[in-house]
mmCIF file of C-alpha atoms in Angstrom:
data_model
loop_
_atom_site.group_PDB
_atom_site.id
_atom_site.type_symbol
_atom_site.label_atom_id
_atom_site.label_comp_id
_atom_site.label_asym_id
_atom_site.label_seq_id
_atom_site.Cartn_x
_atom_site.Cartn_y
_atom_site.Cartn_z
ATOM 1 C CA MET A 1 23.653 61.759 15.559
ATOM 2 C CA ARG A 2 25.848 60.290 12.925
ATOM 3 C CA THR A 3 25.894 56.916 14.742
ATOM 4 C CA ASN A 4 22.108 56.642 14.250
ATOM 5 C CA VAL A 5 22.532 56.993 10.458
ATOM 6 C CA VAL A 6 25.224 54.298 10.423
ATOM 7 C CA THR A 7 23.071 52.055 12.594
ATOM 8 C CA GLY A 8 20.134 52.540 10.207
ATOM 9 C CA ARG A 9 22.322 51.713 7.198
ATOM 10 C CA ALA A 10 23.798 48.699 8.974
ATOM 11 C CA ARG A 11 20.292 47.471 9.808
ATOM 12 C CA SER A 12 19.269 47.811 6.136
ATOM 13 C CA MET A 13 22.355 45.882 5.038
ATOM 14 C CA ILE A 14 21.663 43.114 7.534
ATOM 15 C CA ILE A 15 18.053 42.832 6.338
ATOM 16 C CA LEU A 16 19.215 42.758 2.709
ATOM 17 C CA ILE A 17 21.768 40.027 3.485
ATOM 18 C CA LEU A 18 19.108 37.969 5.312
ATOM 19 C CA VAL A 19 16.666 38.292 2.404
ATOM 20 C CA LEU A 20 19.382 37.207 -0.055
ATOM 21 C CA CYS A 21 20.297 34.234 2.169
ATOM 22 C CA LEU A 22 16.651 33.151 2.386
ATOM 23 C CA ALA A 23 16.268 33.413 -1.404
ATOM 24 C CA ALA A 24 19.461 31.377 -1.913
ATOM 25 C CA ALA A 25 18.223 28.741 0.576
ATOM 26 C CA LEU A 26 14.872 28.515 -1.226
ATOM 27 C CA VAL A 27 16.508 28.041 -4.632
ATOM 28 C CA THR A 28 18.983 25.507 -3.214
ATOM 29 C CA GLY A 29 16.172 23.613 -1.446
ATOM 30 C CA CYS A 30 14.137 23.371 -4.643
ATOM 31 C CA PHE A 31 17.179 22.152 -6.567
ATOM 32 C CA LEU A 32 18.034 19.541 -3.913
ATOM 33 C CA LYS A 33 14.423 18.332 -3.785
ATOM 34 C CA LYS A 34 14.476 17.802 -7.538
ATOM 35 C CA LYS A 35 17.802 15.988 -7.442
ATOM 36 C CA VAL A 36 17.257 13.874 -4.337
ATOM 37 C CA VAL A 37 13.525 13.121 -4.417
ATOM 38 C CA ASP A 38 12.257 13.450 -7.974
ATOM 39 C CA GLU A 39 15.225 11.991 -9.820
ATOM 40 C CA HIS A 40 15.861 9.222 -7.287
ATOM 41 C CA MET A 41 12.308 8.101 -6.622
ATOM 42 C CA LEU A 42 12.260 4.644 -5.037
ATOM 43 C CA ASP A 43 15.575 2.870 -5.637
ATOM 44 C CA GLY A 44 17.394 4.957 -8.200
ATOM 45 C CA PRO A 45 17.313 7.255 -11.171
ATOM 46 C CA GLY A 46 14.396 6.590 -13.487
ATOM 47 C CA MET A 47 12.613 4.211 -11.086
ATOM 48 C CA VAL A 48 8.848 4.595 -10.921
ATOM 49 C CA TYR A 49 6.136 2.623 -9.129
ATOM 50 C CA GLN A 50 4.822 -0.082 -11.449
ATOM 51 C CA GLY A 51 2.748 -1.998 -8.937
ATOM 52 C CA TRP A 52 -0.372 -0.305 -10.293
ATOM 53 C CA LEU A 53 -0.871 -3.193 -12.734
ATOM 54 C CA LEU A 54 -1.367 -5.673 -9.886
ATOM 55 C CA ASP A 55 -3.285 -3.069 -7.849
ATOM 56 C CA GLU A 56 -5.848 -2.743 -10.658
ATOM 57 C CA ALA A 57 -6.141 -6.516 -11.069
ATOM 58 C CA LEU A 58 -6.798 -6.965 -7.335
ATOM 59 C CA ALA A 59 -9.297 -4.127 -6.829
ATOM 60 C CA GLY A 60 -12.894 -5.260 -6.483
ATOM 61 C CA ASN A 61 -15.079 -7.992 -5.063
ATOM 62 C CA TRP A 62 -14.004 -11.627 -5.057
ATOM 63 C CA ALA A 63 -15.957 -14.774 -4.141
ATOM 64 C CA SER A 64 -14.774 -18.318 -3.523
ATOM 65 C CA GLN A 65 -15.875 -20.894 -6.031
ATOM 66 C CA ASP A 66 -18.145 -22.562 -3.442
ATOM 67 C CA GLY A 67 -19.614 -19.217 -2.291
ATOM 68 C CA ARG A 68 -18.555 -19.595 1.361
ATOM 69 C CA TYR A 69 -15.872 -16.920 1.318
ATOM 70 C CA ALA A 70 -15.967 -13.312 0.126
ATOM 71 C CA LEU A 71 -13.118 -10.865 -0.246
ATOM 72 C CA THR A 72 -13.180 -7.174 -1.160
ATOM 73 C CA ILE A 73 -9.927 -5.413 -2.007
ATOM 74 C CA GLU A 74 -9.475 -1.632 -2.157
ATOM 75 C CA GLY A 75 -5.915 -0.404 -2.499
ATOM 76 C CA PHE A 76 -3.856 -2.263 0.089
ATOM 77 C CA ARG A 77 -6.801 -2.974 2.389
ATOM 78 C CA PHE A 78 -9.324 -5.781 2.333
ATOM 79 C CA SER A 79 -12.432 -7.125 4.009
ATOM 80 C CA PHE A 80 -13.056 -10.832 4.412
ATOM 81 C CA ALA A 81 -16.240 -12.799 5.174
ATOM 82 C CA ILE A 82 -16.970 -16.447 5.902
ATOM 83 C CA ASP A 83 -20.530 -17.690 5.293
ATOM 84 C CA GLY A 84 -21.757 -14.091 4.975
ATOM 85 C CA GLU A 85 -20.248 -12.981 8.302
ATOM 86 C CA GLU A 86 -17.681 -10.227 7.893
ATOM 87 C CA LEU A 87 -14.737 -11.150 10.107
ATOM 88 C CA VAL A 88 -12.182 -8.677 8.763
ATOM 89 C CA ALA A 89 -13.647 -5.244 8.115
ATOM 90 C CA MET A 90 -12.068 -2.819 5.657
ATOM 91 C CA GLU A 91 -11.603 -0.189 8.375
ATOM 92 C CA ASP A 92 -10.168 -2.677 10.900
ATOM 93 C CA THR A 93 -7.608 -4.499 8.813
ATOM 94 C CA ASN A 94 -3.963 -3.616 8.729
ATOM 95 C CA GLY A 95 -3.968 -4.584 5.059
ATOM 96 C CA PHE A 96 -1.300 -6.198 2.914
ATOM 97 C CA TYR A 97 1.537 -5.316 0.596
ATOM 98 C CA HIS A 98 3.180 -6.758 -2.488
ATOM 99 C CA GLY A 99 6.495 -6.377 -4.231
ATOM 100 C CA PHE A 100 5.234 -6.508 -7.823
ATOM 101 C CA ASN A 101 7.183 -4.138 -10.048
ATOM 102 C CA GLY A 102 6.720 -5.434 -13.555
ATOM 103 C CA THR A 103 4.897 -4.911 -16.794
ATOM 104 C CA GLU A 104 3.129 -8.298 -17.066
ATOM 105 C CA LEU A 105 1.104 -10.244 -14.537
ATOM 106 C CA THR A 106 2.657 -13.644 -15.082
ATOM 107 C CA GLY A 107 3.189 -16.239 -12.422
ATOM 108 C CA ARG A 108 2.445 -16.086 -8.734
ATOM 109 C CA GLN A 109 2.390 -12.652 -7.067
ATOM 110 C CA ASP A 110 2.606 -13.023 -3.281
ATOM 111 C CA LEU A 111 0.523 -10.737 -1.081
ATOM 112 C CA THR A 112 1.824 -10.357 2.461
ATOM 113 C CA VAL A 113 -0.739 -9.506 5.153
ATOM 114 C CA TYR A 114 0.241 -7.314 8.080
ATOM 115 C CA TYR A 115 -1.896 -9.263 10.537
ATOM 116 C CA SER A 116 -2.823 -12.844 9.685
ATOM 117 C CA GLU A 117 -5.262 -13.713 12.488
ATOM 118 C CA ILE A 118 -8.975 -13.786 11.633
ATOM 119 C CA SER A 119 -11.076 -13.462 14.780
ATOM 120 C CA ARG A 120 -14.654 -13.404 15.963
ATOM 121 C CA GLY A 121 -14.441 -11.337 19.123
ATOM 122 C CA GLU A 122 -11.734 -12.964 21.243
ATOM 123 C CA GLU A 123 -11.919 -16.290 19.377
ATOM 124 C CA THR A 124 -9.397 -16.950 16.603
ATOM 125 C CA VAL A 125 -11.347 -18.451 13.717
ATOM 126 C CA ALA A 126 -8.455 -18.915 11.274
ATOM 127 C CA SER A 127 -5.042 -17.641 10.233
ATOM 128 C CA ILE A 128 -3.986 -16.590 6.759
ATOM 129 C CA GLU A 129 -0.981 -18.757 5.934
ATOM 130 C CA GLU A 130 -0.599 -17.797 2.256
ATOM 131 C CA PHE A 131 -2.197 -15.120 0.079
ATOM 132 C CA TRP A 132 -1.395 -14.553 -3.596
ATOM 133 C CA TYR A 133 -2.634 -13.564 -7.045
ATOM 134 C CA GLU A 134 -2.105 -15.788 -10.069
ATOM 135 C CA ASP A 135 -3.703 -16.044 -13.519
ATOM 136 C CA GLY A 136 -6.747 -13.886 -12.733
ATOM 137 C CA HIS A 137 -7.522 -15.519 -9.378
ATOM 138 C CA VAL A 138 -6.758 -14.710 -5.761
ATOM 139 C CA TYR A 139 -5.667 -17.655 -3.629
ATOM 140 C CA MET A 140 -5.658 -17.912 0.149
ATOM 141 C CA VAL A 141 -4.573 -20.747 2.408
ATOM 142 C CA LEU A 142 -6.282 -20.660 5.804
ATOM 143 C CA SER A 143 -5.310 -22.698 8.836
ATOM 144 C CA PHE A 144 -7.927 -23.375 11.479
ATOM 145 C CA PRO A 145 -7.525 -24.017 15.231
ATOM 146 C CA ASP A 146 -8.170 -27.758 14.700
ATOM 147 C CA ASP A 147 -4.968 -27.907 12.558
ATOM 148 C CA GLU A 148 -6.979 -28.229 9.334
ATOM 149 C CA THR A 149 -6.019 -26.097 6.342
ATOM 150 C CA GLU A 150 -8.023 -25.028 3.336
ATOM 151 C CA GLU A 151 -6.935 -23.492 0.051
ATOM 152 C CA ILE A 152 -9.510 -21.061 -1.275
ATOM 153 C CA ILE A 153 -9.646 -19.937 -4.891
ATOM 154 C CA PHE A 154 -11.408 -16.608 -5.436
ATOM 155 C CA ASP A 155 -12.936 -15.493 -8.732
ATOM 156 C CA LYS A 156 -13.470 -11.803 -9.393
ATOM 157 C CA GLU A 157 -17.113 -10.821 -9.476
ATOM 158 C CA GLU A 158 -18.398 -8.941 -12.490
ATOM 159 C CA GLU A 159 -18.801 -5.212 -11.956
ATOM 160 C CA ASN A 160 -22.289 -3.840 -12.458
ATOM 161 C CA ALA A 161 -22.309 -1.552 -15.470
#
């Protein structure tokens, strides 16, 4: 009968030790998360994402100066139309990325597309060779199957108030 009392006490001690270990693991995990993730966000201590400045400049509807081409940018995704025909839909595109990490939008800011082919069904209509933002405009160089290239300058359309 005495062995049952010892077994009961031993069980209580084991449960208490497990609870203390779990509490210590929780506190340690929170501390490590703060040190490793929060204080070393991106490349090092004090680094924060500053690409929002370019993100805001890019967001919206853009039209080429001759009206043939239209571009809509939302976040890192875009839709693209030629002569009113949408060839890259917002939900279909793999999007683009940029490496801007500054405080002023000066100079050329390259935008790298994940997938450069622009197609109509199975037919490749064009390829995006270059894509960038500079001085309030978006620029795109397209190459066509007949080896012709065209540089397009997009102006941002005014937002309806």
